[in-house]
C-alpha cells in the first residue's frame, strides 16, 4: 500500500465520468481501475453506491474481480439528509455496505449553497457533517470529506467555510479536500486560502477543475501551501474543461518537486497507461498532453536539428523515458540534412551522405506536392528503405484496382472493390464489399493476401483523415489522406496524395499494409 503521508487520489470513475460523451460500463470502470492501480495511485474513487445502480454494482463486483496492488477503493456519497439520523439514512447505509475501506463524503461549505441548494440552516449542515462522519468512523470506515465550493464559500463567508473543516476534522475525517467546484480560481489567491485552511490544523487536500486552465497549477500551488492529498482524473477527464490531469500532477510532483508518489518503474509506464485508458473510454487521446502525448517530445527540427543530434537534453525538459514516452523527430520541409539523418538513426539506419542527400531531395519534392511526413512516420520509413535498398522491394505488386459505388433500390450505398495483385509468384484477384470505397478496398486487399500473410488479421485501420489542399498557380485542388493503422502493439500512419480521393486513400492503404507486414517481420521474398 502507498505511503499515507501524501495521497494521490483518483476520481476518474466518479468526477471524470461526468465528461460529455464519456459513458463507462461497469466492466470499463473495472478496467480503468486496474490501469490506475498499475500506475500506483493510492486511492480510486469508484462512484456513488446507492445513488447510482451501476456504481452499486461496481463496488459489488470490485470485491471479487479487482485485485488491487497499491490502491484502496473509495466510495463517494453525501452527508445524511437534514432531520434524520445518519444511522437511519439509506444512502449512508449504501456507503457503509459498499465494502470500500474509504468513504468520501461531499458536504457544502458555502453558506449560500447550504441555504439555497440544501435548504437547511448553517447549523444543521454542520450537524449533518458531524453525525455522518462519526457514524461511518464508528462503523469502521476511513472518512475523507470533499468540501464542495470551498473557495467560493470562503470568499462569501470565511468563518463558516473554516468551521466546516474544523467540524469534519473533529468528527474524525482524515482529510478535507478543498474543492474548486466551479474551477474559477487562480493559483496565487488559491494558495492564500489553502494556507488559511491549513491553519485550522485539519489535514487538507485539493480538488481542482480546469475552467481557468489552471487546474494543475492550482493543485501544485495548494501542495506548496500545505495540502497533502491531491485529487485528479486520468487524462484530465471531467465535465466542462475537465478536472486536474492526475498524470501531469503526479509527473510534476515526482520529477520536479522530488515527491516519491509512485514507483519509478510505474511512472515509466505512464504513457502506456494514459493511452490504454483512452482505449477503454473511447476518447481520442490528446497528442499535445504534457508528458504522455505523442507530440510531447516531438521536435520539428529545422534550425535545432544539428544541436539536438549533439545533445538531446538541450531541447527537452526531462528524459522522456522517465514517463515512458519517446523523443521523436518530425521530418518536414523545414528540415534539412541533420533531421533526416537523426530520424534515420531513430529508426535504426546509419545513412551514408549519399543516402541522406537523396532522401532530403525526395522529401522536399514530395512535401512540395502536398505530402506530409510529420504525421506519417511509416511512409517516411518506407521512403527511407526504398532509398537505402535502391529499388522498390514490396511484399506484393499491384496490377490494378477498381471500386464501384452502388445505390440500391432500398436507398443503401454499397461499395465493391476488386484488386488484382501479384505476390509470391501468384496472381490474385479478390473482391471486397464495404460501406464505403476505402473500406471495400481494405477488405479486398486483406482477402487477396490473407492466405499468404495470415498476420494481416491483426492489422486494423484506426483512423482515416482527409484534407483538401488548395491548388496553387492555377492547378486543381488535391486531396491528402492520412491513415492510422495498428497491430497489437503499435500504431503507425501513412500518407497518400492525389487529385482523386480514392487514389490518395489507396496509396496510404497500400503503404499501411506493407508497413504492417514489415513490422510482422515479413521479408519481401
Ligand atoms: Zn469536482
CSV table of C-alpha atoms in Angstrom, one decimal, residues 126-382:
chain,number,residue,atom,x,y,z
A,126,UNK,CA,-22.6,21.2,10.5
A,127,UNK,CA,-24.7,18.6,12.4
A,128,UNK,CA,-25.1,16.5,9.2
A,129,UNK,CA,-21.3,16.5,8.7
A,130,UNK,CA,-20.5,15.7,12.3
A,131,UNK,CA,-23.1,12.9,12.6
A,132,UNK,CA,-22.3,11.3,9.2
A,133,UNK,CA,-18.5,11.3,9.7
A,134,UNK,CA,-18.6,10.0,13.2
A,135,UNK,CA,-21.2,7.3,12.3
A,136,UNK,CA,-19.1,5.9,9.4
A,137,UNK,CA,-15.9,6.1,11.5
A,138,UNK,CA,-17.6,4.2,14.3
A,139,UNK,CA,-18.7,1.5,11.8
A,140,UNK,CA,-15.0,1.1,10.8
A,141,UNK,CA,-14.5,3.1,7.6
A,142,UNK,CA,-12.0,5.7,7.0
A,143,UNK,CA,-13.6,9.0,6.0
A,144,UNK,CA,-12.5,11.8,3.7
A,145,UNK,CA,-14.6,14.9,3.2
A,146,UNK,CA,-14.9,16.9,-0.1
A,147,UNK,CA,-15.7,20.5,0.9
A,148,UNK,CA,-17.8,21.5,-2.2
A,149,UNK,CA,-17.5,25.1,-3.4
A,150,UNK,CA,-14.9,25.7,-0.7
A,151,UNK,CA,-13.1,28.6,-2.3
A,152,UNK,CA,-16.2,30.4,-3.4
A,153,UNK,CA,-17.6,29.7,0.1
A,154,UNK,CA,-14.5,31.1,1.7
A,155,UNK,CA,-14.9,34.3,-0.2
A,156,UNK,CA,-18.5,34.6,0.8
A,157,UNK,CA,-18.2,33.6,4.4
A,158,UNK,CA,-14.7,32.6,5.5
A,159,UNK,CA,-15.6,31.8,9.1
A,160,UNK,CA,-18.3,29.4,8.1
A,161,UNK,CA,-16.1,27.6,5.4
A,162,UNK,CA,-13.4,27.1,8.0
A,163,UNK,CA,-16.0,25.9,10.6
A,164,UNK,CA,-16.9,23.1,8.1
A,165,UNK,CA,-13.3,22.0,8.1
A,166,UNK,CA,-13.0,22.0,11.9
A,167,UNK,CA,-16.2,20.2,12.3
A,168,UNK,CA,-15.3,17.4,9.9
A,169,UNK,CA,-11.8,17.0,11.3
A,170,UNK,CA,-13.1,16.9,14.9
A,171,UNK,CA,-15.7,14.3,14.0
A,172,UNK,CA,-12.9,12.1,12.6
A,173,UNK,CA,-12.4,12.9,8.9
A,174,UNK,CA,-8.8,12.2,8.0
A,175,UNK,CA,-8.6,14.6,5.1
A,176,UNK,CA,-10.7,17.5,4.0
A,177,UNK,CA,-10.3,18.1,0.2
A,178,UNK,CA,-10.9,21.7,-0.7
A,179,UNK,CA,-12.9,21.7,-3.9
A,180,UNK,CA,-12.7,24.4,-6.6
A,181,UNK,CA,-16.0,23.1,-7.9
A,182,UNK,CA,-16.6,25.9,-10.4
A,183,UNK,CA,-13.0,25.8,-11.4
A,184,UNK,CA,-12.6,29.6,-11.4
A,185,UNK,CA,-9.6,30.0,-9.1
A,186,UNK,CA,-6.1,31.2,-10.0
A,187,UNK,CA,-3.0,29.9,-8.2
A,188,UNK,CA,-2.0,32.9,-6.1
A,189,UNK,CA,-5.3,33.5,-4.5
A,190,UNK,CA,-6.0,29.8,-4.1
A,191,UNK,CA,-2.7,29.3,-2.3
A,192,UNK,CA,-3.5,32.0,0.3
A,193,UNK,CA,-6.9,30.4,1.1
A,194,UNK,CA,-5.2,26.9,1.4
A,195,UNK,CA,-2.7,28.4,3.8
A,196,UNK,CA,-5.6,29.7,5.9
A,197,UNK,CA,-7.3,26.3,5.8
A,198,UNK,CA,-4.1,24.5,6.9
A,199,UNK,CA,-4.0,26.8,10.0
A,200,UNK,CA,-7.2,25.1,11.3
A,201,UNK,CA,-4.8,22.1,11.7
A,202,UNK,CA,-7.2,19.9,9.7
A,203,UNK,CA,-5.4,17.7,7.1
A,204,UNK,CA,-6.1,19.4,3.8
A,205,UNK,CA,-6.4,18.0,0.2
A,206,UNK,CA,-7.1,19.7,-3.1
A,207,UNK,CA,-9.7,19.1,-5.9
A,208,UNK,CA,-9.5,21.4,-8.9
A,209,UNK,CA,-11.4,21.9,-12.1
A,210,UNK,CA,-9.7,23.3,-15.2
A,211,UNK,CA,-12.1,26.2,-16.1
A,212,UNK,CA,-9.3,28.7,-16.0
A,213,UNK,CA,-6.7,26.4,-17.5
A,214,UNK,CA,-5.1,26.3,-14.1
A,215,UNK,CA,-6.2,23.0,-12.5
A,216,UNK,CA,-2.7,21.5,-12.4
A,217,UNK,CA,-1.1,24.8,-11.4
A,218,UNK,CA,-3.7,25.3,-8.7
A,219,UNK,CA,-3.1,21.8,-7.4
A,220,UNK,CA,0.7,22.4,-7.2
A,221,UNK,CA,0.1,25.7,-5.5
A,222,UNK,CA,-2.1,24.0,-2.9
A,223,UNK,CA,0.6,21.4,-2.3
A,224,UNK,CA,3.1,24.2,-1.8
A,225,UNK,CA,0.7,25.8,0.7
A,226,UNK,CA,0.4,22.6,2.7
A,227,UNK,CA,-2.1,20.3,1.0
A,228,UNK,CA,-1.0,16.6,1.4
A,229,UNK,CA,-3.7,15.0,-0.7
A,230,UNK,CA,-4.2,15.6,-4.4
A,231,UNK,CA,-7.3,14.7,-6.5
A,232,UNK,CA,-7.4,14.5,-10.2
A,233,UNK,CA,-8.6,12.4,-13.2
A,234,UNK,CA,-6.8,10.3,-15.8
A,235,UNK,CA,-6.1,12.4,-18.9
A,236,UNK,CA,-7.8,15.4,-17.3
A,237,UNK,CA,-11.3,13.9,-17.9
A,238,UNK,CA,-14.2,15.8,-16.3
A,239,UNK,CA,-17.1,18.0,-17.1
A,240,UNK,CA,-16.8,21.4,-18.8
A,241,UNK,CA,-13.0,21.9,-19.2
A,242,UNK,CA,-12.1,18.8,-17.2
A,243,UNK,CA,-10.5,18.1,-13.8
A,244,UNK,CA,-6.9,18.4,-12.9
A,245,UNK,CA,-4.9,15.9,-15.0
A,246,UNK,CA,-3.7,13.4,-12.5
A,247,UNK,CA,-0.9,12.2,-14.7
A,248,UNK,CA,0.5,15.7,-15.1
A,249,UNK,CA,0.2,16.4,-11.4
A,250,UNK,CA,2.0,13.1,-10.5
A,251,UNK,CA,4.8,13.7,-13.0
A,252,UNK,CA,5.3,17.3,-11.9
A,253,UNK,CA,5.4,16.4,-8.2
A,254,UNK,CA,7.6,13.4,-8.6
A,255,UNK,CA,10.0,14.7,-11.3
A,256,UNK,CA,10.1,18.4,-10.4
A,257,UNK,CA,9.4,18.5,-6.7
A,258,UNK,CA,11.1,15.3,-5.6
A,259,UNK,CA,8.0,13.6,-4.1
A,260,UNK,CA,8.1,9.9,-4.0
A,261,UNK,CA,4.5,9.1,-5.1
A,262,UNK,CA,4.6,6.1,-7.4
A,263,UNK,CA,7.3,3.6,-8.1
A,264,UNK,CA,9.8,4.8,-10.8
A,265,UNK,CA,9.1,1.8,-12.9
A,266,UNK,CA,5.3,2.5,-12.8
A,267,UNK,CA,6.0,6.2,-13.7
A,268,UNK,CA,7.8,4.8,-16.8
A,269,UNK,CA,4.5,3.1,-17.7
A,270,UNK,CA,2.5,6.3,-17.6
A,271,UNK,CA,2.4,7.0,-21.3
A,272,UNK,CA,1.2,3.4,-22.0
A,273,UNK,CA,-1.4,3.6,-19.2
A,274,UNK,CA,-2.7,7.0,-20.4
A,275,UNK,CA,-3.2,5.6,-23.8
A,276,UNK,CA,-4.6,2.3,-22.6
A,277,UNK,CA,-7.3,4.3,-20.7
A,278,UNK,CA,-8.3,6.1,-23.8
A,279,UNK,CA,-8.9,2.7,-25.4
A,280,UNK,CA,-11.4,2.0,-22.7
A,281,UNK,CA,-13.1,5.4,-22.6
A,282,UNK,CA,-13.0,5.7,-26.4
A,283,UNK,CA,-11.9,9.3,-26.2
A,284,UNK,CA,-9.3,10.4,-28.8
A,285,UNK,CA,-6.0,10.9,-27.0
A,286,UNK,CA,-4.8,14.4,-26.8
A,287,UNK,CA,-1.5,14.3,-28.7
A,288,UNK,CA,-0.4,17.5,-27.0
A,289,UNK,CA,-0.9,16.2,-23.5
A,290,UNK,CA,2.1,17.1,-21.2
A,291,UNK,CA,4.4,14.1,-20.6
A,292,UNK,CA,2.2,11.4,-22.2
A,293,UNK,CA,1.1,13.0,-25.5
A,294,UNK,CA,2.6,11.6,-28.8
A,295,UNK,CA,3.8,15.1,-29.5
A,296,UNK,CA,5.0,15.9,-26.0
A,297,UNK,CA,8.6,15.2,-27.1
A,298,UNK,CA,8.3,15.7,-30.8
A,299,UNK,CA,10.6,18.2,-32.4
A,300,UNK,CA,10.2,19.9,-35.7
A,301,UNK,CA,13.8,20.0,-36.2
A,302,UNK,CA,15.0,22.6,-38.8
A,303,UNK,CA,17.2,25.0,-37.1
A,304,UNK,CA,17.6,22.9,-34.0
A,305,UNK,CA,18.3,19.5,-35.5
A,306,UNK,CA,22.1,19.6,-35.6
A,307,UNK,CA,22.2,20.7,-31.9
A,308,UNK,CA,19.7,18.0,-30.9
A,309,UNK,CA,21.9,15.4,-32.5
A,310,UNK,CA,24.8,16.5,-30.3
A,311,UNK,CA,22.8,16.7,-27.0
A,312,UNK,CA,19.1,15.9,-27.0
A,313,UNK,CA,18.8,17.1,-23.4
A,314,UNK,CA,19.3,20.7,-24.5
A,315,UNK,CA,15.8,20.5,-26.1
A,316,UNK,CA,13.7,18.6,-23.6
A,317,UNK,CA,12.7,19.3,-20.0
A,318,UNK,CA,13.0,15.7,-18.9
A,319,UNK,CA,14.2,12.4,-20.3
A,320,UNK,CA,11.0,11.2,-21.9
A,321,UNK,CA,11.9,7.6,-20.9
A,322,UNK,CA,11.1,8.6,-17.3
A,323,UNK,CA,7.4,8.7,-18.2
A,324,UNK,CA,7.6,6.0,-20.9
A,325,UNK,CA,7.5,8.4,-23.8
A,326,UNK,CA,9.9,8.9,-26.7
A,327,UNK,CA,11.6,11.8,-28.3
A,328,UNK,CA,10.6,12.0,-31.9
A,329,UNK,CA,11.9,13.9,-34.8
A,330,UNK,CA,9.4,15.3,-37.3
A,331,UNK,CA,10.5,15.3,-40.8
A,332,UNK,CA,9.2,18.4,-42.6
A,333,UNK,CA,10.0,20.7,-45.5
A,334,UNK,CA,11.7,22.9,-42.9
A,335,UNK,CA,14.1,20.2,-42.1
A,336,UNK,CA,17.5,19.8,-43.6
A,337,UNK,CA,20.0,17.0,-43.7
A,338,UNK,CA,20.6,16.8,-39.9
A,339,UNK,CA,17.0,16.0,-39.1
A,340,UNK,CA,16.7,13.4,-41.8
A,341,UNK,CA,19.9,11.8,-40.5
A,342,UNK,CA,18.6,11.9,-37.0
A,343,UNK,CA,15.3,10.4,-38.0
A,344,UNK,CA,17.1,7.7,-39.9
A,345,UNK,CA,19.1,6.9,-36.8
A,346,UNK,CA,16.0,6.9,-34.6
A,347,UNK,CA,14.6,4.2,-37.0
A,348,UNK,CA,17.8,2.2,-36.8
A,349,UNK,CA,19.5,3.1,-40.1
A,350,UNK,CA,23.0,4.5,-40.5
A,351,UNK,CA,22.7,6.6,-43.6
A,352,UNK,CA,25.6,7.4,-45.9
A,353,UNK,CA,25.9,11.0,-47.0
A,354,UNK,CA,24.7,9.9,-50.4
A,355,UNK,CA,21.6,8.4,-49.0
A,356,UNK,CA,20.9,11.4,-46.9
A,357,UNK,CA,21.2,13.8,-49.8
A,358,UNK,CA,18.8,11.6,-52.0
A,359,UNK,CA,16.3,11.4,-49.1
A,360,UNK,CA,16.3,15.1,-48.4
A,361,UNK,CA,15.7,15.8,-52.1
A,362,UNK,CA,12.8,13.3,-52.2
A,363,UNK,CA,11.2,14.6,-49.0
A,364,UNK,CA,11.4,18.2,-50.3
A,365,UNK,CA,9.9,17.2,-53.6
A,366,UNK,CA,7.1,15.2,-52.1
A,367,UNK,CA,6.3,17.8,-49.5
A,368,UNK,CA,6.0,20.4,-52.2
A,369,UNK,CA,3.4,18.2,-53.8
A,370,UNK,CA,1.3,18.0,-50.7
A,371,UNK,CA,2.7,15.0,-48.8
A,372,UNK,CA,3.5,15.4,-45.1
A,373,UNK,CA,5.9,13.1,-43.3
A,374,UNK,CA,5.5,14.8,-40.0
A,375,UNK,CA,2.3,12.9,-39.4
A,376,UNK,CA,3.2,9.9,-41.4
A,377,UNK,CA,6.3,8.2,-39.8
A,378,UNK,CA,5.6,4.9,-41.6
A,379,UNK,CA,5.5,6.5,-45.0
A,380,UNK,CA,8.9,8.1,-44.3
A,381,UNK,CA,10.4,4.8,-43.2
A,382,UNK,CA,9.2,3.2,-46.4
